Coordinates of C-alpha atoms in Angstrom, one line a residue:
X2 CA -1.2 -9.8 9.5
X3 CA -2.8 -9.6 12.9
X4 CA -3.1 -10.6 16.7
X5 CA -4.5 -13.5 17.3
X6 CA -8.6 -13.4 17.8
X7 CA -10.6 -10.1 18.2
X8 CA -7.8 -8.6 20.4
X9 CA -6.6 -5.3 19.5
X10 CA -3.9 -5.1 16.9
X11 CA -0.4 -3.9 17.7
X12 CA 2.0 -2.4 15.1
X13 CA 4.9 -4.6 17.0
X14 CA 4.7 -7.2 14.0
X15 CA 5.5 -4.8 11.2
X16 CA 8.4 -2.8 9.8
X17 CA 8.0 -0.2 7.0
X18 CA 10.6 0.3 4.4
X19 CA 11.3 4.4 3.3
X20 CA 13.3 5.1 0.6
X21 CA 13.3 5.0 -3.6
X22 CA 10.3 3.6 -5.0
X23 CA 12.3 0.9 -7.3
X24 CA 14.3 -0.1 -4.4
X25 CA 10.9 -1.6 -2.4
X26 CA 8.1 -3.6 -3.1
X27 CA 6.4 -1.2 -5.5
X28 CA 2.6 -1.2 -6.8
X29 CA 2.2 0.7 -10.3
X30 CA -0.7 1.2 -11.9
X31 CA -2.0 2.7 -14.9
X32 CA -5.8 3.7 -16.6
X33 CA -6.4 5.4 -19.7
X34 CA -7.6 9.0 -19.5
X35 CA -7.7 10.1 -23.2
X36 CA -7.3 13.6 -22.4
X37 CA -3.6 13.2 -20.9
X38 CA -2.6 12.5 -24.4
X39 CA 0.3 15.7 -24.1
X40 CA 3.7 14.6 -24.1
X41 CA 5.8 13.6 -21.9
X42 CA 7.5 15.6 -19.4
X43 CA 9.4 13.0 -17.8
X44 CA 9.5 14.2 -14.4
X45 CA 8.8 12.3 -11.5
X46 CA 7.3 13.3 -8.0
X47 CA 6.6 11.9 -4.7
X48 CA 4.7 11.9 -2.2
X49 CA 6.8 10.5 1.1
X50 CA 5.3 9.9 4.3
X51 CA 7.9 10.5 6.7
X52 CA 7.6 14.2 5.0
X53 CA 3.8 13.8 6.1
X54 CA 2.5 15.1 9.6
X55 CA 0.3 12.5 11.4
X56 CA -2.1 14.7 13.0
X57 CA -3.0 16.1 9.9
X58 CA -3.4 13.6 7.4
X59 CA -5.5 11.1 9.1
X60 CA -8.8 9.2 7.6
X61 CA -10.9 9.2 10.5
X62 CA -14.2 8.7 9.0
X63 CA -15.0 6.5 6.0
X64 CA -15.3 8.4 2.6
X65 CA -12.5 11.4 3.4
X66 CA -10.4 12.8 0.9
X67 CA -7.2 14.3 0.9
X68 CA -5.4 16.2 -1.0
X69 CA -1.7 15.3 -0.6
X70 CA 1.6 17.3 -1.4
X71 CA 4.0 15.5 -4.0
X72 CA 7.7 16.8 -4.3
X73 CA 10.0 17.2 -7.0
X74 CA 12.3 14.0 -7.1
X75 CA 14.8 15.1 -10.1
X76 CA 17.6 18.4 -9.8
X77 CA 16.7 22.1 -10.7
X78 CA 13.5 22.6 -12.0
X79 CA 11.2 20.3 -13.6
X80 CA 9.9 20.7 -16.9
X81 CA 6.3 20.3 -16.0
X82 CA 4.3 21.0 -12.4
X83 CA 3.3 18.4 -9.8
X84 CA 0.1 16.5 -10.7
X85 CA -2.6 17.2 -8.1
X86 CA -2.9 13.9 -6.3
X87 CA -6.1 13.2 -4.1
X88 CA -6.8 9.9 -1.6
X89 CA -9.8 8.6 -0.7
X90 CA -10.3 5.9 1.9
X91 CA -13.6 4.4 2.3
X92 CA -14.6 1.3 4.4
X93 CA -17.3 -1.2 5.5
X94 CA -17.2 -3.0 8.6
X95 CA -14.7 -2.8 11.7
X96 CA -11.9 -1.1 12.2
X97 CA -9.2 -0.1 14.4
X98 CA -9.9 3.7 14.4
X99 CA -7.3 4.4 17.0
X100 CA -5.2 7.3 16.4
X101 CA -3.3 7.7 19.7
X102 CA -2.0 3.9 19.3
X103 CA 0.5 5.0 16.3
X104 CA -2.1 2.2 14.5
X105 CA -5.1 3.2 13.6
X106 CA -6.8 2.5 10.3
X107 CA -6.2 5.2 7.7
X108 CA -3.0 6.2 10.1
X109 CA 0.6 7.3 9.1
X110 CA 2.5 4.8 11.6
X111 CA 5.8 4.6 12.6
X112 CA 6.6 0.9 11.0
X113 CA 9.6 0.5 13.2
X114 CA 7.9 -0.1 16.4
X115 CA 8.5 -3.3 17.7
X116 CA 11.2 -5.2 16.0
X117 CA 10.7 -8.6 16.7
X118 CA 10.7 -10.0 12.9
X119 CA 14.4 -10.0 12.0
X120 CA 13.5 -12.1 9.2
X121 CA 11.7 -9.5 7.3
X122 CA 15.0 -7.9 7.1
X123 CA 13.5 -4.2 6.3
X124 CA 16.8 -1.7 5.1
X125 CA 15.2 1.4 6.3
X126 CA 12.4 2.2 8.7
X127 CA 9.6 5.4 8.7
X128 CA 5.9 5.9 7.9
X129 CA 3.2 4.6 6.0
X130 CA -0.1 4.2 5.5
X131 CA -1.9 1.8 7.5
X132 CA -5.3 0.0 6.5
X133 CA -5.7 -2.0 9.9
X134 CA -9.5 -4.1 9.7
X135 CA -11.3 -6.8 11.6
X136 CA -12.5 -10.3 9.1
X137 CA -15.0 -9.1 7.2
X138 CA -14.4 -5.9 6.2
X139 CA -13.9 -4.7 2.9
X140 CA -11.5 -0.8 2.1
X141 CA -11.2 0.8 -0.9
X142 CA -7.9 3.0 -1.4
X143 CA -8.5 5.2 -4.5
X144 CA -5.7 8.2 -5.6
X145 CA -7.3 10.2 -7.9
X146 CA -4.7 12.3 -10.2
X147 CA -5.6 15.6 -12.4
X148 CA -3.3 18.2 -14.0
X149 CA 0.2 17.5 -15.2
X150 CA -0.7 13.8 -17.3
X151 CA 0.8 11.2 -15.6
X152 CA 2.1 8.1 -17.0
X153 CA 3.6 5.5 -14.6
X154 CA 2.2 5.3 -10.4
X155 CA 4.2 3.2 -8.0
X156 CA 3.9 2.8 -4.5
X157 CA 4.8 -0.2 -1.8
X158 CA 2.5 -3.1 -1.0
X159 CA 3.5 -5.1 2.6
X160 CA 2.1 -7.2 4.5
X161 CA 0.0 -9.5 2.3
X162 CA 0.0 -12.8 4.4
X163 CA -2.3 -15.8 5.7
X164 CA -2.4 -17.6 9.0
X165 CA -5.0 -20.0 8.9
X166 CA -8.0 -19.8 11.7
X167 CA -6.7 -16.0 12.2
X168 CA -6.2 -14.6 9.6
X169 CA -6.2 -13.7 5.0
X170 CA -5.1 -10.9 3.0
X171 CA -6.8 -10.3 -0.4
X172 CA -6.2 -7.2 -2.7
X173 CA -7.1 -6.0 -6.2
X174 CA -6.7 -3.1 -8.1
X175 CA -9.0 -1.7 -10.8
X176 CA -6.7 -1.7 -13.4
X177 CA -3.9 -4.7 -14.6
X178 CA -0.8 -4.9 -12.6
X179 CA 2.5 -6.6 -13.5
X180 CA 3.9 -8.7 -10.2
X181 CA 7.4 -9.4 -9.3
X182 CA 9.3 -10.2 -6.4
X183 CA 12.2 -9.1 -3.7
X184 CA 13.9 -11.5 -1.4
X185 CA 13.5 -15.4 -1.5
X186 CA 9.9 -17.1 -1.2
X187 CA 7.8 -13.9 -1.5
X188 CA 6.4 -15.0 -4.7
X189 CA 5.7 -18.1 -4.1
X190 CA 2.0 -19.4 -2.5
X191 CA 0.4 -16.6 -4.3
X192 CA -2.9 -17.2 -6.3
X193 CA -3.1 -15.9 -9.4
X194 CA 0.2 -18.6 -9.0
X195 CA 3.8 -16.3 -10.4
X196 CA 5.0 -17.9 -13.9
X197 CA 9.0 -17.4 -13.6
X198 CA 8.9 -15.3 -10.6
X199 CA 6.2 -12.8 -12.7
X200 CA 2.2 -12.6 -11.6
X201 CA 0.4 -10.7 -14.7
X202 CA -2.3 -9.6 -12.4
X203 CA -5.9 -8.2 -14.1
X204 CA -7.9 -5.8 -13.4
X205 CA -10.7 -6.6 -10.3
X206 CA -9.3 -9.9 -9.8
X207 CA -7.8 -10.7 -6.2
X208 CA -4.2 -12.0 -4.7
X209 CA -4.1 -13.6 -1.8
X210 CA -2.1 -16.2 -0.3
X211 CA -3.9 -19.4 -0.1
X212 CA -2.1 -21.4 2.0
X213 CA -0.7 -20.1 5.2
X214 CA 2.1 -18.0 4.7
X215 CA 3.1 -15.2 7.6
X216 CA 5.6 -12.2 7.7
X217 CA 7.6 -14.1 9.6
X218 CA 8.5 -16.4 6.6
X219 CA 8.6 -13.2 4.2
X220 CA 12.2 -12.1 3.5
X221 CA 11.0 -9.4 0.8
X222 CA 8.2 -8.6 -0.3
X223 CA 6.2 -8.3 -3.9
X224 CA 6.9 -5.3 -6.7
X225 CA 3.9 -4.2 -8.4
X226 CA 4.4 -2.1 -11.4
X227 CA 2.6 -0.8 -14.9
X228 CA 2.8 2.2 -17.2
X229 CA 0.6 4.0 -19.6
X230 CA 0.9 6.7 -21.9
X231 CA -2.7 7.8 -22.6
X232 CA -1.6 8.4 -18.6
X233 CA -3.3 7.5 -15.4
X234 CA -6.3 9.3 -14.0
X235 CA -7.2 7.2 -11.3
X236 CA -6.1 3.6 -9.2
X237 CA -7.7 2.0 -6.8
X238 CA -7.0 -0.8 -4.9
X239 CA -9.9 -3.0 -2.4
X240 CA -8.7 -4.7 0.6
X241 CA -10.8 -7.5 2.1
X242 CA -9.8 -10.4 4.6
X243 CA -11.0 -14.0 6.0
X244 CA -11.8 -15.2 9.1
X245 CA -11.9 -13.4 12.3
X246 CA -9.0 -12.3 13.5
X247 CA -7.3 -8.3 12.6
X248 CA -5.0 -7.8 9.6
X249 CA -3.1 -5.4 8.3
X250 CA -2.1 -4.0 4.8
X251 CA 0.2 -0.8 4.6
X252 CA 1.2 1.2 2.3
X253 CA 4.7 3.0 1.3
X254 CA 5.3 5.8 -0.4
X255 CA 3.9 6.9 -4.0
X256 CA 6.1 8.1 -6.6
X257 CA 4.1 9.1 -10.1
X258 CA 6.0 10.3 -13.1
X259 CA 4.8 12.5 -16.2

């Protein structure tokens, strides 16, 4: 979502929810890497913002990589290590490349700032990722995963929304994601349209909302999951909008399990 017109953005419009993967809107995503074919060590791991410092992890210039820290989620010791887990954020066109505003494109931001959309009804407030772009612009989010085989990714999606003449959302992934919902009316007004509350989303093709939909009208917000046991090497999701106006996608925390 966005300020009206080419002003620039604030973060007052958006909340970001912290907490256990399955309790938010989750994105999971799975590709086949034949050489992860080792069993299964079921451990899980995460990597959690708030845990993240700001000034540090910050994609300032299109094409940076990161490697990021993921922690233990289970007691004692896990059976297997961490997975080594790299992000790579890479853009065309504007963005708002503003660290100092708490809102800046490729930013951890404090979600909470702002709270003037009860209705989105967010539990718990902390980081997250930020992609913050002009109309126009295309991002492309890819984690990149190595090591320990991993076999299920999840991490939150918010934000996806449309006001027409301002703004449009649109997001794909490169591999198929399974679509469901939290809170009432957030899967509706989706295209790919939901069948029974349940979008069966493929690979490279695009969500959106194509009539006008805001966060405002968004009591919850959409869980994105999928799983594979020849285990999950790399997902990578583009984010486009319409129109002219600034949007916003963010991103919650990742939780990946072996």
């Amino acid at each position: 979502m966005n300020e009206q017109g080419h002003a620039q953005p604030t973060i007052s419009r958006r909340r970001l929810a912290v907490g256990a993967a399955w309790s938010v809107p989750a994105v999971a995503m799975a590709t086949a890497a034949p050489a992860f074919a080792a069993s299964a060590c079921g451990d899980c791991f995460e990597l959690d913002w708030s845990q993240i410092p700001s000034s540090t992890y910050y994609w300032r210039t299109s094409g940076t990589t990161f490697t990021m820290p993921l922690t233990y989620r289970g007691s004692g010791t896990p059976r297997c290590s961490a997975p080594t887990l790299s992000i790579t954020l890479s853009w065309t066109g504007a963005v708002y490349n503003s660290q100092g505003s708490g809102q800046g494109h490729g930013s951890l931001s404090n979600m909470a700032r702002g709270q003037n959309l009860p209705a989105v009804r967010i539990p718990y407030l902390s980081k997250g990722l930020v992609l913050n772009q002009q109309g126009g612009s295309v991002s492309t989010l890819s984690y990149s995963l190595s090591g320990t085989p991993v076999r299920s990714l999840s991490t939150s999606l918010y934000d996806l929304s449309r006001i027409n003449s301002q703004y449009g959302d649109y997001v794909k992934f490169n591999v198929p994601v399974t679509v469901t919902g939290s809170g009432a009316g957030v899967m509706d007004n989706l295209s790919p349209a939901a069948s029974s509350g349940t979008l069966e989303l493929p690979a490279g093709t695009e969500m959106t909302r194509p009539a006008q939909q805001g966060t405002s009208a968004l009591p919850g917000y959409q869980n994105i999951s999928a799983t594979s046991d020849a285990g999950i090497s790399n997902f990578t999701m583009t984010y486009r909008n319409d129109q002219s106006g600034w949007q916003f996608v963010a991103l919650g925390n990742l939780v990946v399990c072996t």
